[in-house]
Coordinates of C-alpha atoms in Angstrom, one line a residue:
Chain A
M1 CA 0.0 0.0 0.0
P2 CA 2.0 3.0 -1.2
Q3 CA 1.0 5.7 1.2
T4 CA 3.1 8.0 3.3
V5 CA 2.1 7.7 6.9
T6 CA 3.8 9.7 9.6
A7 CA 4.3 8.1 13.1
S8 CA 5.8 10.6 15.4
L9 CA 5.5 13.2 18.2
I10 CA 3.7 16.2 16.9
K11 CA 3.4 19.7 18.4
I12 CA 0.1 21.2 19.3
I13 CA -0.2 24.8 18.0
T14 CA -3.6 25.9 19.4
V15 CA -6.3 24.5 21.7
L16 CA -9.8 25.7 21.9
H17 CA -12.3 24.3 24.4
E18 CA -15.5 24.8 22.3
P19 CA -18.2 24.0 21.9
D20 CA -18.7 22.7 25.4
G21 CA -17.5 19.1 25.7
Y22 CA -15.1 19.4 22.7
I23 CA -11.4 20.1 22.2
D24 CA -10.5 21.9 18.9
L25 CA -6.8 21.3 18.1
I26 CA -4.5 22.7 15.5
L27 CA -1.3 20.6 15.1
Y28 CA 1.9 21.1 13.2
N29 CA 3.0 18.4 10.7
P30 CA 3.6 19.4 7.1
S31 CA 3.5 15.9 5.8
I32 CA 0.0 15.1 7.2
A33 CA -1.1 18.6 6.2
K34 CA 0.0 17.9 2.6
N35 CA -1.1 14.3 2.2
A36 CA -4.4 13.9 4.1
G37 CA -7.5 13.6 2.0
P38 CA -11.2 13.7 2.8
G39 CA -12.4 10.8 5.0
Q40 CA -9.0 10.2 6.5
F41 CA -8.1 10.1 10.2
V42 CA -5.2 10.0 12.6
M43 CA -4.5 7.8 15.7
M44 CA -3.5 10.0 18.6
K45 CA -2.1 9.2 22.0
A46 CA -2.0 12.3 24.2
A47 CA 0.3 11.0 27.0
P48 CA 2.9 8.3 27.3
V49 CA 0.9 6.4 29.9
N50 CA -0.2 2.7 29.8
D51 CA -3.7 3.3 31.2
P52 CA -5.4 4.1 29.0
I53 CA -3.0 2.4 26.6
L54 CA -4.4 2.5 23.1
P55 CA -4.3 5.6 20.8
R56 CA -7.7 6.9 19.7
P57 CA -8.9 7.6 16.1
F58 CA -9.9 11.1 15.2
D59 CA -11.1 12.5 11.9
I60 CA -9.0 15.1 10.2
V61 CA -11.4 18.0 10.2
D62 CA -9.3 20.2 7.9
T63 CA -5.8 20.7 6.6
F64 CA -3.8 23.9 6.0
P65 CA -0.9 22.8 3.7
R66 CA 0.6 26.3 3.5
E67 CA 0.9 26.5 7.2
G68 CA 1.9 22.8 7.6
T69 CA -1.0 22.3 10.0
F70 CA -4.1 20.3 10.4
R71 CA -7.2 20.3 12.6
L72 CA -8.8 17.7 14.9
L73 CA -12.0 18.0 16.8
I74 CA -12.2 15.8 19.9
K75 CA -15.4 14.9 21.6
I76 CA -14.7 14.2 25.3
N77 CA -16.7 11.0 26.1
G78 CA -14.4 8.6 27.8
R79 CA -11.2 8.1 29.8
G80 CA -8.9 8.5 26.8
T81 CA -10.4 11.8 25.6
A82 CA -10.8 13.1 29.2
L83 CA -7.0 13.0 29.5
M84 CA -6.8 15.2 26.4
N85 CA -8.6 18.0 28.3
S86 CA -5.4 19.2 29.8
L87 CA -3.5 19.5 26.5
K88 CA -2.1 23.0 25.8
P89 CA -0.2 24.7 23.0
G90 CA 3.4 23.5 22.8
D91 CA 2.6 20.0 24.1
D92 CA 3.6 17.0 22.0
V93 CA 1.2 14.2 21.2
F94 CA 2.0 10.9 19.4
I95 CA 0.2 10.8 16.1
T96 CA 0.0 8.2 13.3
G97 CA -1.5 9.3 10.1
P98 CA -3.1 10.1 7.7
L99 CA -4.9 6.7 7.8
G100 CA -7.9 5.2 6.1
K101 CA -8.8 5.5 2.4
P102 CA -9.1 9.0 1.1
I103 CA -12.4 9.6 -0.7
T104 CA -11.7 10.2 -4.4
D105 CA -15.0 9.4 -6.1
F106 CA -16.7 12.7 -6.9
S107 CA -18.4 11.5 -10.1
F108 CA -21.9 13.0 -9.3
S109 CA -23.4 16.4 -9.4
S110 CA -25.4 16.8 -6.2
C111 CA -25.5 15.2 -2.8
A112 CA -27.1 15.5 0.6
V113 CA -24.7 15.1 3.6
L114 CA -26.4 14.2 6.8
F115 CA -24.4 14.3 10.0
R116 CA -25.1 14.3 13.7
G117 CA -22.9 15.8 16.5
C118 CA -19.2 15.3 15.9
G119 CA -20.0 13.5 12.6
A120 CA -19.5 17.0 11.3
A121 CA -15.8 16.6 11.9
A122 CA -15.7 13.7 9.5
V123 CA -17.6 15.3 6.6
L124 CA -16.1 18.9 6.5
M125 CA -13.1 18.0 4.2
F126 CA -15.4 15.9 2.0
I127 CA -17.8 18.8 1.6
R128 CA -14.9 21.2 0.8
E129 CA -13.6 18.8 -1.8
A130 CA -17.1 18.3 -3.4
K131 CA -17.6 22.1 -3.6
K132 CA -14.2 22.5 -5.3
R133 CA -15.5 20.3 -8.0
G134 CA -18.7 22.2 -8.4
I135 CA -21.0 19.6 -6.8
T136 CA -24.2 20.9 -5.2
V137 CA -24.2 20.0 -1.5
Y138 CA -27.1 20.1 0.9
G139 CA -25.7 19.9 4.4
I140 CA -28.0 18.6 7.1
A141 CA -26.8 19.1 10.6
S142 CA -28.5 17.3 13.4
A143 CA -28.0 17.4 17.1
A144 CA -29.7 17.2 20.5
S145 CA -29.8 20.9 20.8
S146 CA -28.4 24.0 19.0
D147 CA -25.4 24.2 21.3
K148 CA -24.3 20.7 20.3
L149 CA -23.8 21.7 16.6
V150 CA -20.2 21.6 15.7
C151 CA -18.3 23.2 12.8
K152 CA -21.5 25.1 12.1
S153 CA -20.0 28.2 10.5
E154 CA -17.5 26.4 8.3
I155 CA -20.0 23.9 7.0
S156 CA -22.8 26.4 6.5
A157 CA -20.4 28.6 4.5
L158 CA -19.5 25.7 2.2
C159 CA -22.9 24.2 1.5
D160 CA -25.3 25.4 -1.1
E161 CA -28.0 24.8 1.6
Y162 CA -27.4 24.2 5.2
L163 CA -30.3 22.8 7.1
V164 CA -30.6 22.1 10.8
A165 CA -32.7 19.6 12.8
T166 CA -32.6 19.5 16.6
D167 CA -34.2 17.1 19.0
D168 CA -35.4 19.9 21.2
G169 CA -36.3 22.4 18.5
S170 CA -33.8 25.0 19.8
L171 CA -32.7 25.5 16.2
G172 CA -34.1 24.5 12.8
L173 CA -36.7 21.9 12.6
Q174 CA -37.6 19.9 15.7
A175 CA -37.2 16.5 13.9
L176 CA -34.8 13.8 13.0
G177 CA -32.2 14.7 10.5
T178 CA -33.7 12.1 8.2
E179 CA -37.0 14.0 8.0
V180 CA -35.1 17.0 6.6
L181 CA -33.2 14.6 4.3
K182 CA -36.5 13.1 3.0
N183 CA -37.8 16.6 2.1
I184 CA -34.7 17.2 0.0
V185 CA -34.8 13.8 -1.7
E186 CA -38.4 14.1 -2.5
G187 CA -38.2 17.8 -3.4
E188 CA -35.1 19.1 -5.1
G189 CA -33.7 15.6 -5.5
V190 CA -30.0 14.6 -5.2
D191 CA -27.7 12.0 -6.8
R192 CA -26.3 10.6 -3.6
I193 CA -26.7 10.6 0.2
Y194 CA -23.7 10.6 2.6
S195 CA -24.4 10.0 6.3
C196 CA -22.2 10.2 9.4
G197 CA -23.3 9.5 13.0
G198 CA -26.8 9.0 14.4
G199 CA -26.9 5.4 13.3
P200 CA -29.9 3.9 15.1
F201 CA -32.0 7.0 14.4
Y202 CA -31.0 7.4 10.7
L203 CA -30.9 3.8 9.5
P204 CA -34.5 3.0 9.0
Y205 CA -34.9 5.8 6.4
L206 CA -31.5 5.2 4.8
M207 CA -32.2 1.5 4.4
E208 CA -35.5 2.4 2.8
V209 CA -34.2 5.2 0.4
Q210 CA -31.1 3.2 -0.8
D211 CA -33.4 1.5 -3.4
R212 CA -33.8 4.8 -5.1
L213 CA -30.3 6.4 -4.8
P214 CA -26.8 5.4 -3.5
V215 CA -26.3 5.9 0.2
Y216 CA -22.9 6.1 1.7
L217 CA -21.9 5.8 5.4
F218 CA -18.9 7.0 7.3
L219 CA -18.4 4.0 9.6
E220 CA -16.9 3.9 13.1
S221 CA -15.4 0.9 14.8
Y222 CA -13.3 0.1 17.8
M223 CA -9.7 0.4 16.7
G224 CA -6.6 -0.9 18.2
C225 CA -3.9 0.4 15.9
G226 CA -5.8 2.2 13.1
V227 CA -3.1 1.0 10.7
G228 CA -4.2 -2.6 9.8
H229 CA -1.9 -4.6 12.1
C230 CA -4.4 -5.6 14.8
H231 CA -7.5 -6.5 12.7
G232 CA -9.6 -5.2 15.5
C233 CA -11.9 -2.8 13.5
A234 CA -13.4 -5.5 11.3
V235 CA -17.1 -5.2 10.2
P236 CA -18.9 -7.9 8.3
K237 CA -19.4 -7.4 4.6
K238 CA -22.8 -8.0 3.0
S239 CA -22.9 -11.7 1.9
R240 CA -25.5 -13.8 0.2
P241 CA -27.4 -16.3 2.4
G242 CA -25.3 -19.4 2.8
D243 CA -22.0 -17.7 1.8
P244 CA -19.3 -17.5 4.4
V245 CA -19.0 -14.2 6.2
Q246 CA -16.2 -11.9 5.1
Y247 CA -14.9 -8.9 7.0
T248 CA -13.6 -5.5 6.0
L249 CA -11.2 -3.4 8.1
V250 CA -12.6 0.1 8.6
C251 CA -9.0 1.4 9.1
Q252 CA -7.9 0.3 5.7
E253 CA -10.9 0.0 3.4
G254 CA -13.0 2.6 5.2
P255 CA -14.2 4.8 6.7
L256 CA -16.6 5.3 3.8
Y257 CA -18.8 2.4 2.7
K258 CA -21.8 2.1 0.5
L259 CA -24.7 1.1 2.8
D260 CA -25.4 -2.1 0.9
E261 CA -21.7 -3.2 1.2
V262 CA -21.9 -3.9 4.9
E263 CA -24.0 -6.4 6.9
D264 CA -26.4 -5.3 9.6
P265 CA -25.2 -1.7 9.9
C266 CA -27.6 -1.1 12.8
Q267 CA -25.3 -3.1 15.1
I268 CA -22.0 -1.5 14.0
Y269 CA -23.0 1.9 12.9
Q270 CA -23.3 4.0 16.1
Chain B
M1 CA 28.7 -0.5 18.1
P2 CA 27.8 -3.2 20.5
D3 CA 27.0 -6.6 19.1
L4 CA 23.3 -7.3 19.3
S5 CA 23.4 -10.6 17.4
V6 CA 22.1 -13.7 19.0
T7 CA 22.3 -17.4 18.0
F8 CA 18.9 -19.1 18.4
A9 CA 18.5 -22.8 17.6
G10 CA 21.6 -22.7 15.4
I11 CA 20.6 -19.6 13.5
T12 CA 22.2 -16.2 14.0
F13 CA 19.9 -13.2 14.2
K14 CA 21.3 -9.7 13.8
N15 CA 19.3 -8.5 16.8
P16 CA 16.9 -10.2 19.2
V17 CA 13.8 -8.2 18.3
V18 CA 10.9 -9.9 16.4
P19 CA 7.2 -9.1 16.0
A20 CA 4.8 -11.4 17.9
S21 CA 2.9 -13.3 15.3
G22 CA -0.2 -11.5 14.1
T23 CA 0.7 -8.0 15.4
W24 CA 2.7 -6.6 12.5
E25 CA 1.6 -6.8 8.9
P26 CA 4.1 -5.0 6.8
L27 CA 2.7 -6.1 3.5
D28 CA -1.0 -5.2 4.2
A29 CA -0.7 -2.1 6.3
P30 CA 0.4 1.3 5.1
D31 CA 4.1 2.0 5.6
T32 CA 4.8 3.8 8.9
G33 CA 8.5 3.8 8.4
L34 CA 9.7 0.6 10.0
A35 CA 11.4 -1.7 7.5
M36 CA 11.4 -5.5 7.7
S37 CA 15.2 -5.5 7.4
E38 CA 15.6 -3.7 10.7
L39 CA 14.3 -6.6 12.7
G40 CA 16.0 -9.8 13.9
A41 CA 13.3 -11.7 12.0
V42 CA 9.9 -11.2 10.5
V43 CA 7.1 -13.4 11.8
N44 CA 3.8 -13.6 9.8
K45 CA 0.3 -13.7 11.2
T46 CA -0.4 -17.5 11.7
I47 CA -1.7 -19.3 8.6
F48 CA -3.9 -22.3 8.4
K49 CA -4.2 -24.5 5.4
E50 CA -7.5 -22.9 4.4
P51 CA -8.6 -19.3 4.5
R52 CA -10.2 -18.0 7.7
A53 CA -12.5 -15.0 8.0
G54 CA -11.9 -14.3 11.7
N55 CA -14.3 -13.6 14.6
P56 CA -17.3 -11.3 14.7
P57 CA -16.9 -7.8 16.2
P58 CA -16.2 -6.3 18.6
R59 CA -12.8 -8.0 18.3
I60 CA -10.8 -5.8 20.7
W61 CA -11.4 -4.2 24.1
E62 CA -9.1 -2.0 26.0
T63 CA -8.4 -2.9 29.7
A64 CA -6.1 -1.5 32.4
S65 CA -2.7 -1.4 30.8
G66 CA -3.7 -4.0 28.2
M67 CA -6.0 -5.1 25.6
L68 CA -8.3 -8.1 25.1
N69 CA -8.5 -9.5 21.6
A70 CA -10.5 -12.2 19.9
I71 CA -9.5 -11.6 16.3
G72 CA -9.7 -15.3 15.3
I73 CA -6.6 -15.3 13.0
P74 CA -8.1 -14.2 9.7
S75 CA -5.9 -15.1 6.7
A76 CA -6.3 -15.9 3.0
G77 CA -4.9 -19.4 3.6
A78 CA -1.6 -21.2 2.9
D79 CA -1.6 -21.0 -0.9
D80 CA -2.2 -17.3 -0.9
F81 CA 0.5 -16.8 1.7
I82 CA 3.1 -18.9 -0.1
K83 CA 2.4 -17.3 -3.5
K84 CA 1.8 -13.7 -2.6
K85 CA 3.4 -12.9 0.8
L86 CA 6.2 -15.2 1.6
P87 CA 8.4 -14.2 -1.4
K88 CA 8.1 -10.5 -0.4
I89 CA 8.9 -11.2 3.2
R90 CA 11.9 -13.4 2.1
K91 CA 13.1 -10.6 -0.1
H92 CA 13.1 -7.9 2.5
A93 CA 13.5 -9.6 5.9
D94 CA 16.8 -10.7 7.3
K95 CA 15.4 -13.9 8.8
V96 CA 11.9 -15.4 8.3
I97 CA 10.0 -17.3 10.9
V98 CA 6.7 -18.7 9.5
S99 CA 3.9 -19.2 12.0
I100 CA 1.5 -22.0 11.2
A101 CA -1.4 -23.8 12.8
G102 CA -3.6 -26.7 12.1
Y103 CA -6.8 -28.4 13.4
T104 CA -5.0 -31.8 13.4
A105 CA -1.4 -32.9 14.0
D106 CA -1.3 -34.1 10.3
E107 CA -2.4 -30.7 9.2
F108 CA 0.4 -29.1 11.2
A109 CA 2.9 -31.5 9.6
W110 CA 1.5 -31.0 6.1
L111 CA 1.7 -27.2 6.3
A112 CA 5.2 -27.3 7.9
K113 CA 6.4 -29.5 5.0
K114 CA 4.7 -27.2 2.5
I115 CA 6.5 -24.2 4.0
E116 CA 9.8 -25.9 4.1
Q117 CA 9.5 -26.9 0.4
T118 CA 9.3 -23.2 -0.5
G119 CA 12.9 -22.8 0.7
M120 CA 11.9 -19.3 1.9
A121 CA 11.6 -19.9 5.7
D122 CA 14.4 -20.0 8.3
M123 CA 12.3 -21.5 11.0
I124 CA 8.7 -22.6 11.6
E125 CA 6.7 -21.5 14.6
L126 CA 3.8 -23.7 15.7
N127 CA 0.9 -21.6 17.0
L128 CA -0.3 -24.2 19.5
S129 CA -2.0 -21.7 21.7
C130 CA -4.4 -19.2 20.2
P131 CA -7.1 -18.7 22.7
N132 CA -9.7 -17.5 20.2
I133 CA -10.3 -20.6 18.1
E134 CA -12.6 -23.2 19.4
S135 CA -10.6 -26.1 21.1
H136 CA -7.4 -24.6 19.8
T137 CA -5.6 -24.1 23.2
S138 CA -6.0 -27.8 23.8
W139 CA -2.8 -28.3 21.8
S140 CA -0.7 -26.6 24.5
T141 CA -2.8 -27.4 27.5
D142 CA -2.9 -31.2 27.0
P143 CA 0.6 -32.7 27.1
A144 CA -0.4 -35.7 24.9
L145 CA -1.8 -33.5 22.1
L146 CA 1.2 -31.1 22.4
A147 CA 3.6 -34.0 21.9
Q148 CA 1.5 -35.4 19.0
A149 CA 1.7 -32.1 17.1
I150 CA 5.4 -31.4 17.6
V151 CA 6.4 -35.0 16.9
A152 CA 4.4 -35.0 13.6
V153 CA 6.0 -31.7 12.5
K154 CA 9.5 -32.8 13.4
K155 CA 9.1 -36.0 11.4
A156 CA 8.0 -33.9 8.4
V157 CA 10.6 -31.2 8.3
K158 CA 14.3 -30.5 8.9
L159 CA 13.8 -26.7 9.6
P160 CA 14.1 -25.7 13.3
V161 CA 10.7 -25.8 14.9
I162 CA 9.5 -23.4 17.6
A163 CA 6.5 -24.3 19.9
K164 CA 4.5 -21.3 20.9
L165 CA 2.8 -22.1 24.1
S166 CA -0.2 -21.0 26.1
P167 CA 0.2 -19.6 29.6
N168 CA -3.3 -20.9 30.5
V169 CA -1.9 -23.9 32.3
T170 CA -1.0 -24.7 35.9
D171 CA 2.7 -25.2 35.2
I172 CA 4.0 -23.9 31.9
A173 CA 7.5 -25.3 32.5
E174 CA 6.0 -28.8 32.4
M175 CA 4.6 -28.0 28.9
C176 CA 8.0 -26.7 28.0
L177 CA 9.6 -30.0 29.0
V178 CA 7.0 -31.9 27.0
S179 CA 7.8 -29.7 24.0
E180 CA 11.6 -30.2 24.4
S181 CA 11.3 -34.0 24.8
S182 CA 9.0 -34.1 21.7
G183 CA 11.7 -32.5 19.6
A184 CA 10.9 -28.8 19.6
D185 CA 14.1 -26.8 18.8
A186 CA 12.8 -23.7 20.7
L187 CA 9.9 -22.2 22.5
T188 CA 7.9 -19.0 22.3
L189 CA 6.6 -17.9 25.7
V190 CA 3.8 -16.7 26.0
N191 CA 0.7 -16.4 24.0
T192 CA -2.1 -14.3 25.5
F193 CA -3.9 -15.0 28.8
R194 CA -7.5 -15.9 28.4
G195 CA -9.8 -13.2 29.8
M196 CA -13.0 -11.3 29.2
A197 CA -14.7 -8.0 29.8
I198 CA -18.4 -7.0 30.2
D199 CA -19.7 -3.9 28.5
I200 CA -21.8 -2.4 31.3
K201 CA -23.7 -0.1 28.9
V202 CA -25.3 -3.1 27.3
K203 CA -24.8 -5.6 30.1
K204 CA -23.2 -8.1 27.8
P205 CA -19.7 -9.5 27.1
A206 CA -17.6 -6.9 25.4
L207 CA -16.1 -9.2 22.8
G208 CA -18.1 -10.7 20.0
N209 CA -16.4 -14.0 20.8
I210 CA -17.2 -13.5 24.5
F211 CA -13.7 -14.6 25.6
G212 CA -10.4 -13.3 24.4
G213 CA -6.7 -13.1 25.0
L214 CA -5.2 -10.5 27.2
S215 CA -1.9 -8.8 26.1
G216 CA 0.0 -5.7 26.9
P217 CA 2.0 -4.4 29.9
A218 CA -0.7 -5.9 32.2
I219 CA 0.7 -9.4 31.6
K220 CA 4.4 -8.6 31.6
P221 CA 5.1 -10.0 35.1
L222 CA 3.2 -13.1 34.3
A223 CA 5.0 -13.7 31.0
L224 CA 8.3 -12.9 32.6
Y225 CA 7.6 -15.6 35.3
A226 CA 6.9 -18.1 32.5
V227 CA 10.2 -17.4 30.8
Y228 CA 12.2 -17.4 34.0
T229 CA 10.8 -20.7 35.2
A230 CA 11.1 -22.3 31.8
Y231 CA 14.7 -21.3 31.4
E232 CA 15.6 -23.2 34.6
R233 CA 14.0 -26.4 33.3
V234 CA 14.7 -26.6 29.6
K235 CA 17.9 -26.4 27.5
I236 CA 16.2 -25.2 24.2
P237 CA 16.2 -21.4 23.6
I238 CA 13.2 -19.1 24.2
I239 CA 11.5 -16.3 22.4
G240 CA 10.2 -14.2 25.3
M241 CA 7.1 -12.0 24.9
G242 CA 4.2 -10.6 26.8
G243 CA 3.7 -6.9 27.4
I244 CA 7.1 -5.6 26.2
A245 CA 6.7 -1.9 25.7
S246 CA 10.3 -0.7 26.0
W247 CA 13.9 -1.7 25.8
Q248 CA 13.9 -2.1 29.5
D249 CA 11.1 -4.6 29.3
A250 CA 13.0 -6.5 26.6
L251 CA 16.1 -6.5 28.7
E252 CA 14.2 -8.0 31.6
F253 CA 13.1 -10.9 29.4
I254 CA 16.6 -11.4 28.1
L255 CA 18.0 -11.4 31.7
A256 CA 15.2 -13.9 32.6
G257 CA 16.5 -16.2 29.8
A258 CA 15.0 -15.2 26.5
T259 CA 17.3 -15.3 23.5
L260 CA 14.9 -13.4 21.2
V261 CA 12.1 -11.0 22.3
G262 CA 8.8 -10.5 20.7
I263 CA 6.9 -7.2 20.6
G264 CA 3.2 -7.6 20.1
M265 CA 0.4 -5.3 21.3
Y266 CA 2.7 -2.3 21.8
T267 CA 3.1 -2.0 18.0
F268 CA -0.5 -1.0 18.1
V269 CA 0.3 1.8 20.5
N270 CA 3.4 2.9 18.6
P271 CA 4.1 1.4 15.2
L272 CA 7.8 2.2 15.7
C273 CA 8.1 0.4 19.0
M274 CA 10.3 -2.4 17.7
R275 CA 12.8 0.1 16.3
H276 CA 12.9 1.9 19.7
V277 CA 13.6 -1.3 21.5
I278 CA 16.5 -2.2 19.2
S279 CA 18.1 1.2 19.6
G280 CA 17.4 1.2 23.3
L281 CA 19.2 -2.1 23.8
S282 CA 22.1 -0.9 21.7
N283 CA 22.5 2.3 23.7
Y284 CA 22.2 0.3 26.9
C285 CA 25.1 -2.0 25.9
S286 CA 27.2 1.0 24.8
E287 CA 26.7 2.8 28.1
Q288 CA 27.3 -0.4 30.2
N289 CA 30.3 -1.4 28.1
I290 CA 28.6 -4.6 27.2
E291 CA 30.3 -5.9 24.0
K292 CA 27.8 -8.7 23.3
L293 CA 24.1 -8.4 24.3
S294 CA 24.0 -12.2 24.2
D295 CA 26.1 -12.2 27.4
C296 CA 23.0 -10.9 29.2
I297 CA 20.8 -13.9 28.4
G298 CA 19.7 -15.6 31.6
K299 CA 21.9 -13.4 33.7
A300 CA 19.2 -12.8 36.3
H301 CA 19.5 -16.5 37.4
P302 CA 21.8 -17.4 40.2
A303 CA 25.3 -18.4 38.9
T304 CA 25.7 -22.2 38.8

């Protein structure tokens, strides 16, 4: 696999603690800034401790090749990410990346991109690339409440239309993101749907609509190494009844999959 | 430059650091900068005769200073390995240890022979101890079965044979003695410790396979004990592994009696770990005026 992957200590340039519950980092590494593509991620270990021991995967939100920097958005939701709360500019973190398969298929003219919570971090580079190629992008941001919307200004500035659905109605429509998506599919119409996050809530509609147009998912999985050595992030591929089950490694072949390529995404798509 | 080379079952390795089978896949994973040629030897992920898909997810679960895994040894099978992977490993690696497994003693012997016939392996490691395949640990938890597999392989091949054993027994040194008397040329100690975790969010076992194997720094004292006690009982050399995260850890295993040391789970934490262990051992020898690292093997044992 001819891909340049950096594995080294990398310096943090800036740290923002916003929105609440997130850490927004800019890190310096010209190679990652130059080579990372949409859909790719890095593995990050914030401190040289053995508990927690494994590095964690984070989507590359954006790259700034001229400055030699890239951006990560970390949602604090466990022991590993809680440790990252004390990171400050000048600190070194161990990073391996860019990892995963960069998205290169932009052979369509319009798409709807549905994302929930920090799923926004995974889709921002993809939307930027799609817009560079003149693709019409409907961005549909969904969250529990308006203060949980991330990358709002960046994504809304890029999209042709930026629509919001919140569970509590504090912004946009008080509805599931898929209801907004349905309006677009049945109204203006799009060539493709891309979805990240919100699995159990989104899947019923996505499963239904995939008969009419291609649906793509940004998948998540438990990862040990993120590189392909541990085989920990396997998800079952769609197989015909009676055929032996085959697995795909999200770290190597993902994170983007067509919905009908993977088996039982309800269980694995969280 | 201190001499890091070691002689193991009649073969000289330029340094003692090897990957634990199944934890470093230089041909499949993107290049993170570590070359096969830097290592004492390259060890492949265990192959069976036929392809294996592996276990259902979740396959890994982080624990205190360690990780449970129930990967289930996915591979494309022996033919694919011999045709597509082994020639590339042979081309780039200094020494090649081929890890194999079978469901019967005959299958072990058949596969060992097939590997030997390629002329591309320096040694064969018998994975007699993966905890994540139904009934598989019985090879190295039942002395009669252990002897049966090793004897069958030794009859089939001339290459040196390493028995990789499970720590999930009352007295691993006993199993080491059985391996030695059955003709094994060397031992790998240890495979993972059987364990499990419960995901309290869903009140179910965390791993898709329910049970898994524990590795990482959490098991290092247990693995070191196995190597130390085995060294006192057997004459055949040992690849020591289990939780090695640094050159200091590797040195402990060497002092306990390991000739080669395996790095496994820590490659997941830092893909360059093996390089750091090699350079760390070299620096240690320089600072301590140790000309040959091999002089350290077993030095923690009382002088006889």
